[in-house]
Amino acid sequence: MAKKYYDPAGLGKFGNIAEFQKPMADKFFAYYGEVFKEGALTAREKSLIALAVAHGVQCPYCIDAYSTDALEKGCSEAQMMEAVHVAAAMRGGATLVHATQMMDHVKDLTGA
Amino acid sequence: MKSLLAQHALLSAPSEQRLVLEDPGSALPFFADKLAESGLPVLHATNLEVLQLNLGRMCNQTCTHCHVDAGPDRKERMSREVMEDCLRALDAHPVHTVDLTGGAPEMHPDFRWFVEQLNEKGCHIIVRCNLTIIRANKKYYDLPEFYRKHKMEVVSSLPFYTADRTDRQRGKGVFEHSIEALKMLNAVGYGLPDSELELNLVYNPAGAFLPGSQDELEKQFKKSLMADHGIQFHKLFAITNLPISRFLEYLVRSEHYAEYMERLVNAFNPAAVQGVMCRNMISVSHDGSIYDCDFNQMLELPLSAGMPHHIRDLAKSNVAGRAIVTGRHCYGCTAGAGSSCGGTVA
């Protein structure tokens, strides 16, 4: 067994998750395929969302997969980086917005 | 950047490229086996309709992915004698389109003479113009007018709608000069919505990935080129990079070869096989040798046994129905929506 957490070859083995639980894997991959089809959003827009989410959830497999996918769908470097900034802004904002809770708590305790 | 040949690179030799591609130790299926496994027959040619002529390897650019290994240091070019053989072949076969490529075909000293001869024969003429040649020297400034006069279809590579990615693949400043050339083509009527002067662009991925949807890419190119530069064109052809010459060397050097080939094989689309361009064309090298396609020409894979090997012998030969010579490079034309000099095929 490889002595590392992330092996790039793991991405190609994604489908193998069915080996331990096939019915759920089949349902997941069918759903996954449906989600990424052209719909109310274009496949290209979905690819950029996926790229942003890949960074948000910090999944190395997803970052590789959706960097390639976004390139294939004709996204520019600037568009891809802006998508990552959206993820960064969301994560940063999600952290900072909790500061209001901290502030309320501090004010409550200190009687400010 | 020098050509692979000028660098004396091992992979400048077609025989070395074939060794990499057809490595019997590779886990990749042979193309012929893949066809059989998919229940498809051996690929055969239909009637000869297109002659694609490589006028020479000389080019004013040295693009990183060039499958011809063209560049300023390449001097090979088609002789007048071979050009005349091509003209005779046109009299003998019902060819409706002549596709001129290179290198930069316009750099051939007999380019204009040859186009005039082809024009007199009434065939549709495509020129694979790299765009920058139009701005390379004053003597080429009138090329748009020359193309217009002979009603040539202009097919031009523009790897992306942004400067950085285009220049990374084709050289510094190429995007800016390409934009200037496109404006000159638009100015004489090429690419305008109702114009019969066809201007089509070629997109090929700037790296080890496959092209996405041709329609979607065309929309993005049209939107960006119009908004940023006021440029119009007709169609975008999305072409897959084939693992040949400089692109093969890049794949091997960057250790992306196995991964890229796996992507091509996994994306094999049986529906794309019937539409591949080799079925109705013959590709002619600058020295008059003939091949099933431009890629077989670069790999020096001649026509199948019993078929002529030189354009001078084509006039008296029947090449319809011949078995097409294939190899693992053919996965490039059958991946996804397929790929040809005219874009997707499935």
Coordinates of C-alpha atoms in Angstrom, one line a residue:
Chain A
M1 CA 0.0 0.0 0.0
A2 CA 1.3 3.5 -1.0
K3 CA 2.6 5.4 2.0
K4 CA 0.9 8.6 1.1
Y5 CA -2.6 10.1 1.6
Y6 CA -3.1 11.4 -2.0
D7 CA -1.9 9.3 -4.9
P8 CA -2.7 10.9 -8.3
A9 CA -3.6 7.5 -9.6
G10 CA -6.5 7.4 -7.1
L11 CA -8.5 9.8 -9.3
G12 CA -8.6 7.1 -12.1
K13 CA -9.9 4.6 -9.5
F14 CA -12.9 6.7 -8.4
G15 CA -15.2 4.2 -10.1
N16 CA -13.8 1.4 -7.9
I17 CA -15.8 2.7 -4.9
A18 CA -18.5 0.4 -6.3
E19 CA -16.4 -2.5 -5.3
F20 CA -17.5 -2.2 -1.6
Q21 CA -21.0 -0.8 -2.1
K22 CA -22.3 -1.1 -5.7
P23 CA -26.0 0.1 -5.4
M24 CA -25.1 3.3 -3.7
A25 CA -22.1 3.9 -6.1
D26 CA -24.3 3.3 -9.1
K27 CA -26.9 5.8 -7.8
F28 CA -24.2 8.3 -7.0
F29 CA -22.5 8.2 -10.4
A30 CA -25.9 8.3 -12.2
Y31 CA -26.7 11.4 -10.2
Y32 CA -23.3 12.9 -10.7
G33 CA -23.6 12.5 -14.5
E34 CA -27.0 14.1 -14.5
V35 CA -25.8 17.1 -12.4
F36 CA -23.0 17.9 -14.9
K37 CA -25.2 17.7 -18.0
E38 CA -26.0 20.9 -19.8
G39 CA -29.2 22.3 -18.2
A40 CA -30.3 25.6 -16.9
L41 CA -26.6 26.2 -16.4
T42 CA -24.1 25.4 -19.2
A43 CA -21.6 22.6 -18.7
R44 CA -19.0 25.3 -18.7
E45 CA -20.6 27.2 -15.9
K46 CA -20.9 24.0 -13.9
S47 CA -17.3 23.2 -14.5
L48 CA -16.3 26.6 -13.0
I49 CA -18.6 26.1 -10.0
A50 CA -17.0 22.6 -9.5
L51 CA -13.5 24.1 -9.7
A52 CA -14.4 26.7 -7.1
V53 CA -16.0 24.0 -4.8
A54 CA -12.9 21.8 -5.4
H55 CA -10.8 24.5 -3.8
G56 CA -13.4 25.2 -1.1
V57 CA -13.4 21.5 0.0
Q58 CA -9.7 21.3 -0.7
C59 CA -9.9 18.1 -2.7
P60 CA -6.6 17.5 -4.7
Y61 CA -8.3 15.0 -7.0
C62 CA -11.2 17.4 -7.7
I63 CA -8.7 20.3 -8.4
D64 CA -6.8 18.2 -11.0
A65 CA -10.0 17.0 -12.5
Y66 CA -11.8 20.3 -12.8
S67 CA -8.7 22.3 -13.8
T68 CA -8.5 20.0 -16.8
D69 CA -12.2 20.0 -17.3
A70 CA -12.4 23.9 -17.3
L71 CA -9.5 24.0 -19.8
E72 CA -11.3 21.6 -22.0
K73 CA -14.4 23.7 -21.8
G74 CA -12.5 26.8 -23.0
C75 CA -12.2 28.7 -19.7
S76 CA -9.4 31.2 -19.5
E77 CA -6.8 31.3 -16.7
A78 CA -8.4 34.5 -15.5
Q79 CA -11.9 32.9 -15.3
M80 CA -10.5 29.9 -13.5
M81 CA -8.7 32.1 -10.9
E82 CA -11.8 34.3 -10.4
A83 CA -13.8 31.1 -9.6
V84 CA -11.2 30.2 -7.0
H85 CA -11.4 33.7 -5.6
V86 CA -15.2 33.2 -5.2
A87 CA -14.4 30.1 -3.1
A88 CA -11.8 32.1 -1.1
A89 CA -14.2 35.0 -0.6
M90 CA -16.9 32.6 0.6
R91 CA -14.6 30.8 3.0
G92 CA -13.2 34.1 4.3
G93 CA -16.7 35.6 4.5
A94 CA -18.0 32.5 6.3
T95 CA -15.2 32.9 8.9
L96 CA -15.6 36.6 9.3
V97 CA -19.4 36.7 9.6
H98 CA -19.0 34.5 12.7
A99 CA -17.2 37.4 14.2
T100 CA -20.6 39.0 14.8
Q101 CA -21.3 36.1 17.2
M102 CA -18.0 36.7 18.9
M103 CA -18.7 40.4 19.2
D104 CA -22.2 39.9 20.6
H105 CA -20.8 37.4 23.1
V106 CA -18.0 39.7 24.1
K107 CA -20.4 42.7 24.4
D108 CA -22.8 40.5 26.4
L109 CA -20.0 39.4 28.9
T110 CA -18.4 42.8 29.2
G111 CA -21.7 44.8 29.3
A112 CA -20.5 47.0 26.5
Chain B
M1 CA 13.1 28.1 -30.7
K2 CA 14.6 25.6 -33.2
S3 CA 12.8 22.8 -34.9
L4 CA 13.4 19.3 -33.4
L5 CA 15.3 18.5 -36.6
A6 CA 17.7 21.4 -36.1
Q7 CA 18.1 20.4 -32.4
H8 CA 19.0 16.9 -33.6
A9 CA 16.3 15.6 -31.2
L10 CA 15.8 11.9 -31.3
L11 CA 12.0 12.3 -31.8
S12 CA 12.6 14.4 -34.9
A13 CA 12.8 11.0 -36.7
P14 CA 9.5 9.5 -37.7
S15 CA 10.9 6.0 -37.1
E16 CA 11.6 7.0 -33.4
Q17 CA 8.1 8.5 -33.1
R18 CA 6.6 5.2 -34.4
L19 CA 8.6 3.3 -31.8
V20 CA 7.1 5.3 -29.0
L21 CA 3.6 5.1 -30.4
E22 CA 3.6 1.4 -31.3
D23 CA 5.5 0.2 -28.3
P24 CA 4.4 -3.4 -28.0
G25 CA 5.0 -3.2 -24.2
S26 CA 2.4 -0.5 -23.8
A27 CA -0.9 -1.3 -22.1
L28 CA -2.7 0.8 -24.6
P29 CA -4.7 -1.2 -27.2
F30 CA -3.5 -1.1 -30.8
F31 CA -5.9 1.0 -32.9
A32 CA -6.8 -1.9 -35.2
D33 CA -7.7 -4.1 -32.1
K34 CA -9.9 -1.3 -30.7
L35 CA -11.8 -1.2 -34.0
A36 CA -12.3 -4.9 -33.9
E37 CA -13.3 -4.9 -30.2
S38 CA -15.9 -2.2 -31.0
G39 CA -17.3 -4.4 -33.8
L40 CA -16.0 -2.0 -36.5
P41 CA -14.4 -3.2 -39.7
V42 CA -10.9 -2.2 -40.9
L43 CA -11.0 1.4 -42.0
H44 CA -11.4 1.8 -45.8
A45 CA -11.3 4.9 -48.0
T46 CA -14.3 6.2 -49.9
N47 CA -13.9 8.2 -53.2
L48 CA -11.1 10.6 -53.4
E49 CA -12.5 14.1 -52.9
V50 CA -9.8 16.1 -51.2
L51 CA -6.1 16.6 -51.9
Q52 CA -4.2 18.1 -49.0
L53 CA -0.8 19.4 -50.2
N54 CA 2.0 20.2 -47.9
L55 CA 4.0 22.8 -49.8
G56 CA 6.9 22.8 -47.4
R57 CA 8.1 22.8 -43.9
M58 CA 9.3 26.4 -43.8
C59 CA 7.3 28.7 -41.5
N60 CA 7.8 32.1 -39.9
Q61 CA 6.6 30.6 -36.5
T62 CA 7.9 27.7 -34.4
C63 CA 4.8 26.6 -32.5
T64 CA 5.3 24.3 -29.5
H65 CA 2.8 21.7 -30.7
C66 CA 3.5 21.6 -34.4
H67 CA 3.1 18.1 -35.7
V68 CA 5.0 19.1 -38.9
D69 CA 8.1 20.4 -36.9
A70 CA 7.9 23.4 -39.1
G71 CA 9.9 26.6 -38.6
P72 CA 12.2 29.2 -40.1
D73 CA 15.1 26.7 -40.1
R74 CA 13.2 24.2 -42.3
K75 CA 14.0 24.6 -46.0
E76 CA 12.1 21.7 -47.6
R77 CA 9.6 22.7 -50.2
M78 CA 7.6 21.3 -53.1
S79 CA 9.2 21.5 -56.5
R80 CA 7.4 22.9 -59.5
E81 CA 7.5 19.4 -61.0
V82 CA 5.6 17.9 -58.0
M83 CA 3.1 20.8 -58.3
E84 CA 2.5 19.9 -61.9
D85 CA 2.1 16.2 -60.9
C86 CA -0.6 17.4 -58.4
L87 CA -2.4 19.3 -61.2
R88 CA -2.4 16.2 -63.4
A89 CA -3.8 14.1 -60.6
L90 CA -6.6 16.6 -60.3
D91 CA -7.5 16.0 -63.9
A92 CA -7.8 12.3 -63.3
H93 CA -9.8 12.3 -60.1
P94 CA -13.1 14.0 -59.1
V95 CA -11.4 16.0 -56.4
H96 CA -13.5 19.0 -55.3
T97 CA -11.2 20.5 -52.7
V98 CA -7.5 21.3 -52.6
D99 CA -6.2 22.0 -49.1
L100 CA -2.9 23.9 -49.0
T101 CA -0.8 23.6 -45.9
G102 CA 2.8 23.7 -44.7
G103 CA 4.7 25.3 -42.8
A104 CA 3.4 28.6 -44.1
P105 CA 2.3 27.7 -47.6
E106 CA 2.4 31.3 -48.6
M107 CA 6.2 31.3 -48.1
H108 CA 6.6 29.0 -51.1
P109 CA 7.9 31.1 -54.0
D110 CA 5.5 29.4 -56.4
F111 CA 2.5 29.7 -54.1
R112 CA 0.7 32.3 -56.2
W113 CA 1.4 30.6 -59.5
F114 CA 0.1 27.4 -58.1
V115 CA -3.1 28.9 -56.7
E116 CA -3.8 30.4 -60.1
Q117 CA -3.4 27.0 -61.8
L118 CA -5.7 25.4 -59.2
N119 CA -8.2 28.2 -59.6
E120 CA -8.4 27.6 -63.4
K121 CA -9.3 24.0 -62.6
G122 CA -12.3 25.3 -60.7
C123 CA -11.7 23.4 -57.4
H124 CA -12.4 24.8 -54.0
I125 CA -9.1 26.0 -52.5
I126 CA -8.4 26.1 -48.8
V127 CA -5.3 27.8 -47.4
R128 CA -4.1 26.9 -43.9
C129 CA -2.9 30.4 -43.0
N130 CA -1.1 31.0 -39.8
L131 CA -2.3 34.7 -39.8
T132 CA 1.0 36.2 -38.8
I133 CA 2.5 35.5 -42.2
I134 CA 0.2 38.3 -43.5
R135 CA 2.0 40.8 -41.2
A136 CA 5.5 39.2 -41.4
N137 CA 6.7 41.2 -44.4
K138 CA 5.4 43.9 -46.8
K139 CA 5.4 41.4 -49.6
Y140 CA 2.6 39.5 -47.8
Y141 CA 0.4 42.5 -47.0
D142 CA -1.7 41.9 -50.1
L143 CA -2.4 38.2 -49.2
P144 CA -6.0 38.9 -48.1
E145 CA -6.7 40.5 -51.5
F146 CA -5.0 37.6 -53.2
Y147 CA -7.1 35.1 -51.3
R148 CA -10.3 37.1 -52.1
K149 CA -9.5 37.3 -55.8
H150 CA -9.2 33.5 -56.0
K151 CA -12.2 32.9 -53.6
M152 CA -10.0 30.8 -51.3
E153 CA -11.3 29.6 -48.0
V154 CA -9.0 30.8 -45.2
V155 CA -8.5 28.4 -42.3
S156 CA -6.4 29.9 -39.5
S157 CA -5.1 28.6 -36.2
L158 CA -5.9 30.7 -33.2
P159 CA -5.3 28.5 -30.2
F160 CA -7.2 30.8 -27.8
Y161 CA -9.1 34.1 -27.5
T162 CA -6.5 35.5 -25.0
A163 CA -3.0 36.6 -25.7
D164 CA -1.2 34.8 -23.0
R165 CA -2.3 31.3 -23.9
T166 CA -1.9 31.9 -27.6
D167 CA 1.6 33.2 -27.2
R168 CA 2.6 30.4 -25.0
Q169 CA 1.9 28.0 -27.8
R170 CA 2.8 30.0 -30.8
G171 CA 5.4 32.5 -29.7
K172 CA 5.6 35.9 -28.2
G173 CA 3.5 38.6 -30.0
V174 CA 1.7 36.0 -32.2
F175 CA -1.7 36.9 -30.7
E176 CA -1.3 40.6 -31.5
H177 CA -0.1 40.0 -35.0
S178 CA -2.9 37.4 -35.5
I179 CA -5.5 40.0 -34.5
E180 CA -4.1 42.5 -36.9
A181 CA -4.2 39.9 -39.7
L182 CA -7.8 39.0 -38.8
K183 CA -8.8 42.6 -39.1
M184 CA -7.1 42.8 -42.5
L185 CA -9.1 39.7 -43.6
N186 CA -12.4 41.2 -42.3
A187 CA -11.6 44.4 -44.1
V188 CA -11.7 42.7 -47.5
G189 CA -14.9 40.8 -46.6
Y190 CA -13.6 37.6 -45.0
G191 CA -15.6 36.2 -42.1
L192 CA -18.5 38.7 -42.3
P193 CA -21.9 37.2 -41.6
D194 CA -23.3 37.2 -45.2
S195 CA -20.0 37.0 -47.0
E196 CA -19.1 34.0 -49.2
L197 CA -15.5 34.6 -48.3
E198 CA -15.0 31.9 -45.7
L199 CA -12.8 32.6 -42.7
N200 CA -12.7 29.7 -40.2
L201 CA -10.6 29.5 -37.1
V202 CA -8.9 26.4 -35.7
Y203 CA -8.8 25.9 -31.9
N204 CA -6.4 23.3 -30.5
P205 CA -5.8 22.8 -26.8
A206 CA -2.7 24.5 -25.5
G207 CA -1.5 21.5 -23.6
A208 CA -2.2 17.9 -22.7
F209 CA -6.0 18.0 -22.6
L210 CA -8.8 17.4 -25.1
P211 CA -10.9 20.1 -26.8
G212 CA -14.4 20.6 -25.3
S213 CA -17.6 21.2 -27.2
Q214 CA -16.9 22.9 -30.6
D215 CA -20.2 24.8 -30.5
E216 CA -19.5 26.1 -27.0
L217 CA -15.9 27.1 -27.9
E218 CA -17.1 28.9 -31.0
K219 CA -19.6 30.9 -29.0
Q220 CA -16.9 32.0 -26.6
F221 CA -14.4 32.8 -29.4
K222 CA -17.1 34.9 -31.2
K223 CA -18.1 36.7 -28.1
S224 CA -14.6 37.5 -27.0
L225 CA -13.1 38.4 -30.4
M226 CA -16.0 40.7 -31.2
A227 CA -16.1 42.4 -27.8
D228 CA -12.3 42.8 -27.4
H229 CA -11.2 43.3 -31.0
G230 CA -14.3 43.8 -33.3
I231 CA -13.4 40.6 -35.2
Q232 CA -15.8 38.3 -37.0
F233 CA -15.3 34.8 -38.4
H234 CA -17.6 32.0 -39.6
K235 CA -16.8 28.7 -37.9
L236 CA -14.5 27.4 -35.3
F237 CA -12.9 24.0 -35.9
A238 CA -11.9 22.3 -32.6
I239 CA -9.0 20.0 -33.3
T240 CA -7.4 17.5 -31.0
N241 CA -3.6 17.5 -30.8
L242 CA -2.2 14.3 -32.2
P243 CA 0.8 12.8 -30.4
I244 CA 3.2 13.4 -33.3
S245 CA 6.5 15.3 -33.7
R246 CA 6.8 18.4 -31.3
F247 CA 3.6 17.6 -29.4
L248 CA 4.8 14.0 -28.9
E249 CA 8.2 15.3 -27.8
Y250 CA 6.4 17.6 -25.3
L251 CA 4.3 14.8 -24.0
V252 CA 7.2 12.5 -23.4
R253 CA 9.5 15.3 -22.0
S254 CA 6.8 16.5 -19.6
E255 CA 5.8 13.0 -18.6
H256 CA 2.2 13.5 -19.8
Y257 CA 2.5 10.9 -22.6
A258 CA 0.9 7.9 -20.8
E259 CA -1.9 10.1 -19.3
Y260 CA -2.7 11.8 -22.5
M261 CA -2.8 8.6 -24.5
E262 CA -5.0 7.0 -21.9
R263 CA -7.4 10.0 -22.2
L264 CA -7.5 9.6 -25.9
V265 CA -8.2 5.8 -25.7
N266 CA -10.8 6.3 -23.0
A267 CA -12.6 8.9 -25.1
F268 CA -12.6 6.6 -28.2
N269 CA -15.9 7.1 -29.9
P270 CA -16.9 4.5 -32.4
A271 CA -19.3 7.0 -34.0
A272 CA -16.4 9.3 -34.9
V273 CA -14.6 6.5 -36.9
Q274 CA -16.8 6.8 -40.1
G275 CA -16.2 10.5 -40.4
V276 CA -12.4 10.6 -40.1
M277 CA -10.8 12.7 -42.8
C278 CA -8.5 10.1 -44.2
R279 CA -11.4 8.3 -45.8
N280 CA -11.8 10.8 -48.7
M281 CA -8.5 12.4 -48.9
I282 CA -4.9 11.9 -50.0
S283 CA -2.1 13.9 -48.3
V284 CA 0.9 14.9 -50.5
S285 CA 4.3 15.6 -49.0
H286 CA 6.6 18.3 -50.4
D287 CA 8.6 15.6 -52.2
G288 CA 5.5 14.1 -53.8
S289 CA 5.1 11.1 -51.5
I290 CA 1.4 10.4 -50.8
Y291 CA -0.3 9.3 -47.6
D292 CA -3.7 8.6 -46.1
C293 CA -3.5 11.8 -44.1
D294 CA -1.2 14.6 -42.9
F295 CA -0.4 12.6 -39.7
N296 CA 0.6 9.5 -41.6
Q297 CA 2.7 11.8 -43.7
M298 CA 4.6 13.0 -40.7
L299 CA 5.1 9.5 -39.4
E300 CA 6.1 8.4 -42.9
L301 CA 3.5 5.6 -43.1
P302 CA 2.9 5.2 -46.8
L303 CA -0.4 4.0 -48.4
S304 CA -1.2 0.3 -48.0
A305 CA 0.4 -2.4 -50.1
G306 CA -0.3 -2.2 -53.8
M307 CA -1.2 1.5 -53.7
P308 CA 1.0 4.2 -55.4
H309 CA 3.6 6.0 -53.3
H310 CA 4.1 9.1 -55.3
I311 CA 1.7 11.8 -56.7
R312 CA 3.0 11.2 -60.2
D313 CA 1.4 7.7 -60.1
L314 CA -1.9 8.9 -58.6
A315 CA -3.5 9.9 -62.0
K316 CA -3.4 6.3 -63.2
S317 CA -4.4 4.7 -59.9
N318 CA -7.7 3.9 -58.2
V319 CA -7.3 4.6 -54.5
A320 CA -10.9 4.4 -53.6
G321 CA -11.7 1.5 -51.3
R322 CA -8.1 1.1 -50.1
A323 CA -7.4 0.0 -46.6
I324 CA -6.3 3.0 -44.5
V325 CA -3.0 2.6 -42.6
T326 CA -3.7 3.2 -38.9
G327 CA -1.8 3.3 -35.6
R328 CA -2.2 4.5 -32.1
H329 CA -2.0 8.1 -33.2
C330 CA -5.4 7.6 -34.8
Y331 CA -7.0 7.7 -31.4
G332 CA -6.5 11.5 -31.7
C333 CA -9.0 11.7 -34.5
T334 CA -11.6 9.4 -32.9
A335 CA -11.6 10.8 -29.3
G336 CA -14.8 12.4 -28.1
A337 CA -16.6 14.2 -30.9
G338 CA -13.7 13.2 -33.2
S339 CA -11.3 15.5 -35.0
S340 CA -10.3 16.4 -38.5
C341 CA -8.9 19.4 -40.4
G342 CA -12.5 20.6 -40.5
G343 CA -13.1 20.2 -36.8
T344 CA -15.3 17.6 -35.1
V345 CA -16.8 14.7 -37.1
A346 CA -19.4 13.1 -34.8

